[in-house]
Short mmCIF file of C-alpha atoms in Angstrom, two decimals:
data_model
loop_
_atom_site.label_atom_id
_atom_site.label_comp_id
_atom_site.label_asym_id
_atom_site.label_seq_id
_atom_site.Cartn_x
_atom_site.Cartn_y
_atom_site.Cartn_z
CA UNK A 51 -7.46 -45.80 18.26
CA UNK A 52 -9.77 -48.84 18.17
CA UNK A 53 -9.88 -50.11 14.48
CA UNK A 54 -10.17 -53.77 14.50
CA UNK A 55 -12.82 -56.01 16.13
CA UNK A 56 -11.48 -59.04 17.60
CA UNK A 57 -13.38 -62.29 18.33
CA UNK A 58 -12.58 -63.66 21.82
CA UNK A 59 -13.73 -67.12 20.56
CA UNK A 60 -12.34 -67.23 17.14
CA UNK A 61 -14.75 -67.74 14.04
CA UNK A 62 -13.09 -70.96 12.82
CA UNK A 63 -11.81 -71.88 9.42
CA UNK A 64 -14.19 -70.79 6.76
CA UNK A 65 -16.36 -68.76 9.06
CA UNK A 66 -19.45 -69.44 10.79
CA UNK A 67 -23.12 -69.74 9.47
CA UNK A 68 -26.60 -69.17 10.81
CA UNK A 69 -27.09 -69.28 14.46
CA UNK A 70 -23.60 -70.20 15.16
CA UNK A 71 -22.30 -66.87 13.28
CA UNK A 72 -24.95 -64.80 15.37
CA UNK A 73 -23.74 -66.35 18.64
CA UNK A 74 -20.16 -65.56 17.64
CA UNK A 75 -20.95 -61.78 16.92
CA UNK A 76 -22.36 -61.25 20.63
CA UNK A 77 -20.88 -58.18 22.33
CA UNK A 78 -19.39 -60.37 25.05
CA UNK A 79 -17.35 -62.27 22.36
CA UNK A 80 -15.94 -58.95 20.88
CA UNK A 81 -13.35 -56.56 21.76
CA UNK A 82 -12.29 -53.67 19.80
CA UNK A 83 -8.65 -52.73 19.65
CA UNK A 84 -5.95 -50.81 17.61
CA UNK A 85 -4.28 -52.99 14.83
CA UNK A 86 -1.17 -53.60 16.73
CA UNK A 87 -2.95 -54.79 19.80
CA UNK A 88 -5.27 -57.17 17.67
CA UNK A 89 -1.96 -58.58 15.76
CA UNK A 90 -0.45 -59.13 19.40
CA UNK A 91 -3.30 -61.24 20.40
CA UNK A 92 -2.68 -63.37 17.52
CA UNK A 93 1.19 -63.51 17.88
CA UNK A 94 1.07 -63.96 21.66
CA UNK A 95 -1.80 -66.45 21.97
CA UNK A 96 -0.83 -67.91 25.32
CA UNK A 97 -0.84 -64.55 26.94
CA UNK A 98 -4.03 -63.55 25.26
CA UNK A 99 -5.67 -66.71 26.47
CA UNK A 100 -4.49 -66.18 30.00
CA UNK A 101 -5.77 -62.56 30.03
CA UNK A 102 -9.30 -63.82 28.72
CA UNK A 103 -8.86 -61.66 25.60
CA UNK A 104 -8.97 -64.97 23.48
CA UNK A 105 -11.05 -68.05 24.49
CA UNK A 106 -11.04 -71.42 23.38
CA UNK A 107 -13.74 -73.04 21.45
CA UNK A 108 -16.74 -74.01 23.54
CA UNK A 109 -16.27 -71.34 26.20
CA UNK A 110 -19.09 -68.74 26.89
CA UNK A 111 -17.68 -65.34 26.56
CA UNK A 112 -20.22 -63.82 28.75
CA UNK A 113 -19.09 -66.31 31.58
CA UNK A 114 -15.40 -65.65 31.27
CA UNK A 115 -13.72 -62.44 32.41
CA UNK A 116 -11.21 -60.48 30.22
CA UNK A 117 -8.62 -57.98 31.11
CA UNK A 118 -10.21 -54.82 29.89
CA UNK A 119 -8.52 -51.38 30.34
CA UNK A 120 -6.39 -52.74 32.93
CA UNK A 121 -8.91 -54.60 35.04
CA UNK A 122 -10.43 -58.02 35.19
CA UNK A 123 -14.05 -57.68 33.87
CA UNK A 124 -17.15 -59.59 32.41
CA UNK A 125 -18.43 -58.19 29.13
CA UNK A 126 -22.15 -58.53 28.66
CA UNK A 127 -24.19 -58.96 25.49
CA UNK A 128 -25.96 -55.57 26.36
CA UNK A 129 -22.60 -53.69 26.09
CA UNK A 130 -21.89 -53.33 29.82
CA UNK A 131 -18.54 -53.85 31.30
CA UNK A 132 -18.74 -55.48 35.04
CA UNK A 133 -15.61 -55.20 36.92
CA UNK A 134 -14.49 -58.36 38.93
CA UNK A 135 -13.85 -57.50 42.52
CA UNK A 136 -10.69 -59.14 43.43
CA UNK A 137 -10.11 -60.17 47.00
CA UNK A 138 -7.05 -58.27 48.73
#
């Protein structure tokens, strides 16, 4: 069951303020998961970054695909999930 919202680009030390905070809480930057999965993204950062579940500071979450329900997909700010076609 999804219980934890997880920021793909972390909020940073002390949190964000004003416009930066609003940009950090866009739907493309948030993934919802269970507590165990959320903790996994923090304990296994290398893998989480490789999967696009976490992104480094400065990356645009709307432009970076993430592994979502077993498929590579773009998360949009309108809440849509757009699967990436991977060439065979």
